[in-house]
Coordinates of C-alpha atoms in Angstrom, one line a residue:
M1 CA 10.6 -37.3 -17.1
K2 CA 8.2 -38.5 -19.7
T3 CA 9.7 -40.0 -22.8
A4 CA 8.8 -38.8 -26.3
T5 CA 7.5 -42.2 -27.4
G6 CA 5.0 -42.1 -24.6
T7 CA 2.2 -44.7 -24.9
R8 CA 2.5 -45.0 -28.6
E9 CA 3.3 -48.5 -29.9
N10 CA 4.0 -47.6 -33.5
I11 CA 7.0 -45.3 -33.0
R12 CA 10.6 -46.2 -32.2
V13 CA 13.9 -44.4 -31.6
I14 CA 16.3 -45.0 -34.5
E15 CA 19.1 -42.7 -33.5
E16 CA 20.3 -41.2 -30.2
Y17 CA 22.9 -38.5 -29.3
Q18 CA 24.2 -36.9 -26.1
S19 CA 26.2 -33.7 -25.6
R20 CA 26.4 -32.2 -22.1
G21 CA 22.9 -31.1 -21.1
L22 CA 21.2 -32.2 -24.3
R23 CA 20.0 -35.6 -25.4
V24 CA 18.6 -36.0 -28.9
E25 CA 16.4 -38.8 -30.2
V26 CA 15.4 -39.3 -33.8
L27 CA 12.0 -40.9 -33.8
E28 CA 10.4 -42.9 -36.6
Y29 CA 6.7 -44.0 -37.1
E30 CA 6.7 -47.6 -38.3
K31 CA 3.2 -47.1 -39.9
L32 CA 0.5 -44.5 -40.2
L33 CA -2.4 -46.3 -38.7
G34 CA -5.1 -43.7 -39.1
I35 CA -5.7 -43.9 -42.8
S36 CA -9.4 -44.5 -43.7
N37 CA -9.4 -43.4 -47.3
P38 CA -8.7 -46.4 -49.6
S39 CA -6.9 -44.4 -52.3
M40 CA -4.7 -42.7 -49.7
A41 CA -4.1 -46.1 -48.1
Q42 CA -2.7 -47.4 -51.3
Q43 CA -0.4 -44.4 -51.7
V44 CA 0.8 -44.8 -48.1
Y45 CA 1.4 -48.5 -48.6
F46 CA 3.8 -47.9 -51.5
M47 CA 5.5 -45.1 -49.5
E48 CA 6.2 -47.5 -46.7
Q49 CA 7.7 -50.0 -49.1
Q50 CA 10.1 -47.3 -50.1
H51 CA 10.9 -46.6 -46.4
I52 CA 9.2 -43.2 -46.7
R53 CA 8.4 -42.7 -43.0
V54 CA 7.3 -39.9 -40.7
R55 CA 10.1 -38.8 -38.4
Q56 CA 10.4 -36.5 -35.4
I57 CA 13.1 -35.0 -33.2
A58 CA 12.9 -35.2 -29.4
L59 CA 15.1 -33.0 -27.3
Y60 CA 15.7 -33.7 -23.7
L61 CA 17.1 -30.6 -22.0
N62 CA 18.9 -30.6 -18.6
N63 CA 19.5 -27.0 -17.8
E64 CA 20.3 -26.5 -21.5
K65 CA 19.3 -24.2 -24.4
V66 CA 18.5 -25.0 -28.0
T67 CA 17.7 -22.9 -31.1
I68 CA 15.1 -24.2 -33.5
E69 CA 13.8 -23.3 -36.9
K70 CA 10.7 -21.0 -36.7
G71 CA 7.5 -23.0 -36.7
S72 CA 9.1 -26.4 -35.9
M73 CA 8.0 -26.7 -32.3
S74 CA 5.3 -29.3 -31.7
Y75 CA 5.0 -29.5 -27.9
F76 CA 7.2 -29.3 -24.7
Q77 CA 6.9 -30.4 -21.1
G78 CA 8.7 -29.4 -18.0
D79 CA 10.4 -26.2 -16.8
I80 CA 11.2 -24.9 -20.3
K81 CA 10.9 -21.3 -21.3
M82 CA 10.8 -19.9 -24.9
V83 CA 12.5 -16.6 -25.8
S84 CA 12.6 -15.0 -29.2
G85 CA 16.3 -14.1 -29.2
V86 CA 15.4 -10.5 -30.1
T87 CA 16.1 -7.7 -27.7
I88 CA 15.7 -3.9 -27.9
G89 CA 19.4 -3.6 -28.6
N90 CA 19.5 -6.1 -31.5
A91 CA 16.0 -5.8 -33.0
L92 CA 16.7 -3.1 -35.6
G93 CA 19.9 -4.8 -36.7
R94 CA 18.2 -8.2 -37.1
F95 CA 15.3 -6.6 -39.0
V96 CA 17.6 -4.8 -41.5
R97 CA 19.7 -7.9 -42.0
G98 CA 16.6 -10.0 -42.5
A99 CA 15.2 -7.6 -45.1
V100 CA 18.4 -7.9 -47.1
T101 CA 19.2 -11.6 -46.6
G102 CA 15.8 -13.1 -46.2
E103 CA 16.9 -14.4 -42.8
Q104 CA 14.3 -14.7 -40.1
T105 CA 14.3 -11.8 -37.6
A106 CA 14.4 -14.4 -34.8
Q107 CA 14.8 -18.1 -34.4
P108 CA 13.1 -19.3 -31.2
E109 CA 15.3 -20.4 -28.3
Y110 CA 14.1 -22.8 -25.6
S111 CA 16.0 -23.1 -22.3
G112 CA 15.5 -25.0 -19.1
T113 CA 14.9 -28.7 -18.1
G114 CA 12.3 -30.9 -19.8
L115 CA 11.2 -32.4 -23.1
L116 CA 10.8 -30.5 -26.3
V117 CA 9.4 -32.4 -29.4
L118 CA 9.6 -30.9 -32.9
E119 CA 7.1 -31.2 -35.7
P120 CA 6.9 -34.5 -37.7
S121 CA 8.4 -34.6 -41.2
F122 CA 8.8 -37.0 -44.1
K123 CA 12.3 -35.6 -44.6
H124 CA 15.5 -37.0 -43.2
F125 CA 17.3 -35.6 -40.2
L126 CA 21.1 -35.4 -40.1
V127 CA 22.6 -35.0 -36.7
L128 CA 26.2 -34.1 -36.2
E129 CA 28.3 -32.7 -33.3
L130 CA 30.7 -29.8 -34.0
A131 CA 33.9 -29.6 -32.1
D132 CA 35.0 -26.3 -30.4
R133 CA 35.4 -23.6 -33.1
E134 CA 34.6 -26.2 -35.8
S135 CA 32.6 -24.3 -38.5
I136 CA 30.4 -25.5 -41.4
I137 CA 28.4 -23.8 -44.1
I138 CA 25.1 -25.5 -45.0
D139 CA 22.8 -25.4 -47.9
D140 CA 19.8 -23.0 -47.8
G141 CA 16.9 -24.3 -45.8
M142 CA 18.7 -27.2 -44.1
F143 CA 18.9 -25.8 -40.6
Y144 CA 16.5 -27.4 -38.1
C145 CA 17.9 -27.2 -34.6
S146 CA 21.1 -26.5 -32.7
Q147 CA 22.5 -26.7 -29.2
G148 CA 22.7 -23.4 -27.4
S149 CA 26.5 -23.4 -27.5
V150 CA 26.4 -23.4 -31.4
T151 CA 26.7 -20.0 -33.1
V152 CA 24.2 -19.6 -36.0
Q153 CA 24.8 -16.7 -38.4
T154 CA 24.1 -15.7 -42.0
I155 CA 27.1 -15.1 -44.2
S156 CA 27.4 -14.0 -47.9
Q157 CA 29.3 -15.4 -50.8
R158 CA 32.4 -13.5 -51.7
T159 CA 30.9 -12.5 -55.0
I160 CA 27.4 -12.4 -56.4
S161 CA 28.6 -14.0 -59.6
S162 CA 29.9 -17.1 -57.7
A163 CA 26.5 -17.6 -56.1
I164 CA 24.6 -17.2 -59.4
A165 CA 26.9 -19.2 -61.5
G166 CA 27.2 -21.9 -58.8
G167 CA 23.5 -22.3 -58.4
E168 CA 23.7 -21.4 -54.7
S169 CA 22.1 -18.7 -52.5
F170 CA 24.1 -15.5 -52.1
F171 CA 23.5 -15.8 -48.4
Q172 CA 24.1 -19.1 -46.5
Q173 CA 24.1 -20.2 -42.9
Q174 CA 27.3 -20.8 -41.0
L175 CA 27.3 -22.9 -37.8
T176 CA 30.2 -22.8 -35.4
G177 CA 30.7 -25.3 -32.5
P178 CA 30.9 -26.7 -30.0
G179 CA 27.6 -28.6 -29.9
I180 CA 25.0 -30.7 -31.7
V181 CA 23.4 -29.5 -35.0
I182 CA 20.4 -31.1 -36.6
L183 CA 19.8 -30.6 -40.3
E184 CA 16.7 -31.4 -42.4
S185 CA 17.6 -33.1 -45.7
M186 CA 15.8 -34.4 -48.8
V187 CA 18.2 -37.3 -48.9
P188 CA 19.3 -39.8 -46.2
M189 CA 22.8 -40.0 -44.8
A190 CA 23.3 -43.2 -46.8
E191 CA 23.2 -41.2 -50.0
I192 CA 25.6 -38.5 -48.9
D193 CA 29.3 -38.9 -49.7
M194 CA 31.5 -37.2 -47.1
I195 CA 34.7 -36.2 -48.9
D196 CA 37.8 -35.2 -46.9
L197 CA 40.2 -32.7 -48.5
Y198 CA 43.8 -32.3 -47.4
N199 CA 45.3 -29.3 -49.3
D200 CA 43.4 -30.7 -52.2
T201 CA 40.8 -29.5 -54.8
L202 CA 37.3 -30.8 -55.5
K203 CA 35.4 -29.8 -58.6
V204 CA 31.7 -30.5 -58.7
D205 CA 29.4 -30.1 -61.8
G206 CA 26.2 -28.9 -60.1
N207 CA 24.9 -27.6 -56.8
F208 CA 24.5 -30.8 -54.8
A209 CA 27.1 -30.0 -52.1
V210 CA 24.9 -29.7 -49.1
L211 CA 27.6 -28.9 -46.5
R212 CA 31.2 -27.8 -46.5
S213 CA 33.8 -26.8 -43.9
S214 CA 34.1 -23.1 -43.5
S215 CA 37.9 -23.5 -43.9
L216 CA 37.5 -24.3 -47.6
D217 CA 37.7 -21.7 -50.3
F218 CA 34.7 -21.8 -52.7
T219 CA 34.8 -20.5 -56.3
V220 CA 33.1 -21.1 -59.6
E221 CA 35.3 -21.8 -62.6
R222 CA 35.3 -23.2 -66.1
S223 CA 35.8 -26.9 -66.2
A224 CA 38.7 -26.5 -68.7
K225 CA 41.3 -23.8 -69.1
T226 CA 39.9 -22.8 -72.5
L227 CA 36.4 -22.3 -73.9
I228 CA 37.1 -24.9 -76.5
G229 CA 38.1 -27.4 -73.9
S230 CA 34.9 -26.8 -72.0
A231 CA 32.9 -27.2 -75.1
V232 CA 34.6 -30.5 -75.9
S233 CA 34.1 -31.9 -72.4
G234 CA 30.4 -30.9 -72.5
E235 CA 30.8 -29.3 -69.0
G236 CA 30.8 -25.5 -68.6
L237 CA 31.2 -24.1 -65.1
V238 CA 32.0 -26.2 -62.0
N239 CA 31.9 -25.4 -58.3
V240 CA 35.5 -25.6 -56.9
Y241 CA 36.4 -26.3 -53.3
R242 CA 40.1 -25.9 -52.3
G243 CA 42.0 -26.4 -49.1
T244 CA 41.6 -28.6 -46.1
G245 CA 38.2 -29.6 -44.8
Q246 CA 35.1 -31.7 -45.7
V247 CA 32.4 -31.5 -48.4
W248 CA 29.1 -33.5 -48.3
L249 CA 27.9 -34.4 -51.7
A250 CA 24.3 -35.6 -52.4
P251 CA 24.1 -36.4 -56.1
T252 CA 20.6 -37.9 -55.9
I253 CA 19.0 -34.6 -55.0
K254 CA 18.5 -33.7 -58.6
V255 CA 17.0 -37.1 -59.2
Y256 CA 14.3 -36.5 -56.6
K257 CA 13.7 -33.0 -57.8
T258 CA 13.3 -34.4 -61.4
L259 CA 10.8 -37.0 -60.1
E260 CA 8.8 -34.3 -58.2
T261 CA 8.7 -32.1 -61.4
A262 CA 7.5 -35.1 -63.5
Q263 CA 4.8 -35.8 -61.0
M264 CA 3.6 -32.2 -61.0
M265 CA 3.5 -32.2 -64.8
G266 CA 1.6 -35.5 -64.9
L267 CA 4.4 -37.4 -66.7
T268 CA 4.7 -41.1 -66.4
S269 CA 8.4 -41.1 -67.4
T270 CA 11.5 -38.9 -66.8
K271 CA 13.1 -40.0 -70.0
S272 CA 12.8 -36.6 -71.7
M273 CA 13.9 -34.7 -68.6
D274 CA 17.4 -33.5 -67.9
M275 CA 19.1 -35.2 -64.9
N276 CA 22.2 -33.1 -65.1
T277 CA 22.8 -31.1 -61.9
S278 CA 24.9 -28.5 -63.6
Q279 CA 23.6 -24.9 -64.0
S280 CA 25.7 -24.4 -67.2

């Protein structure tokens, strides 16, 4: 079978994973060699100095199935078939649920044997393998791909107030193993802190928890027992995670969003901008 790198000399495999009939490669372009515009070349040069590189996901299927984010397929080769995942029996239910939750009516499924390559992206790819019945809840918009054995479903927060106060979507995606999951992230794995809880409590001032175990209880509470205490501490509401499981925190997300906002506004400094990730 053809490899995803093919005849290209400026691309390399930076990560590789295997689970049953699925092999995953994370590809990275070392340079963008087709720049002919001088001003664009300068911008790309500084991007490369900051290790802002184009990446792609290559999926090698051996009698396997994968579910991908709609619009993310680049090309595929071999005996692979695409199905919509929508049948006459579930079409109406998916349509109604999608109208309420904003969930796509169908995420494409590819099955068979061959090579499937997804669209290039400047974002980072986080690849993890879920154990049997292991379940996680991910931040909105992070899902990119999953092995066919992984169950992907949309769930709702327990209360609308928790979602609004916590700065999170009311509907989130829950992924249940076994199998490989690929997430698309603004931040690299090196900037994500994986915090393990054992009958413990984690309080976070802001909505920068990108992933959590489904076993954890999530609520939004005041940072102190009294309003005066909250006022003195300078912190209002916090996101609270209780129980046993894992939470992935990415504090630098707000930094990048602040930099993007400053660029859109034409600012040369972020000094006057609020870096606090709290919604309170």
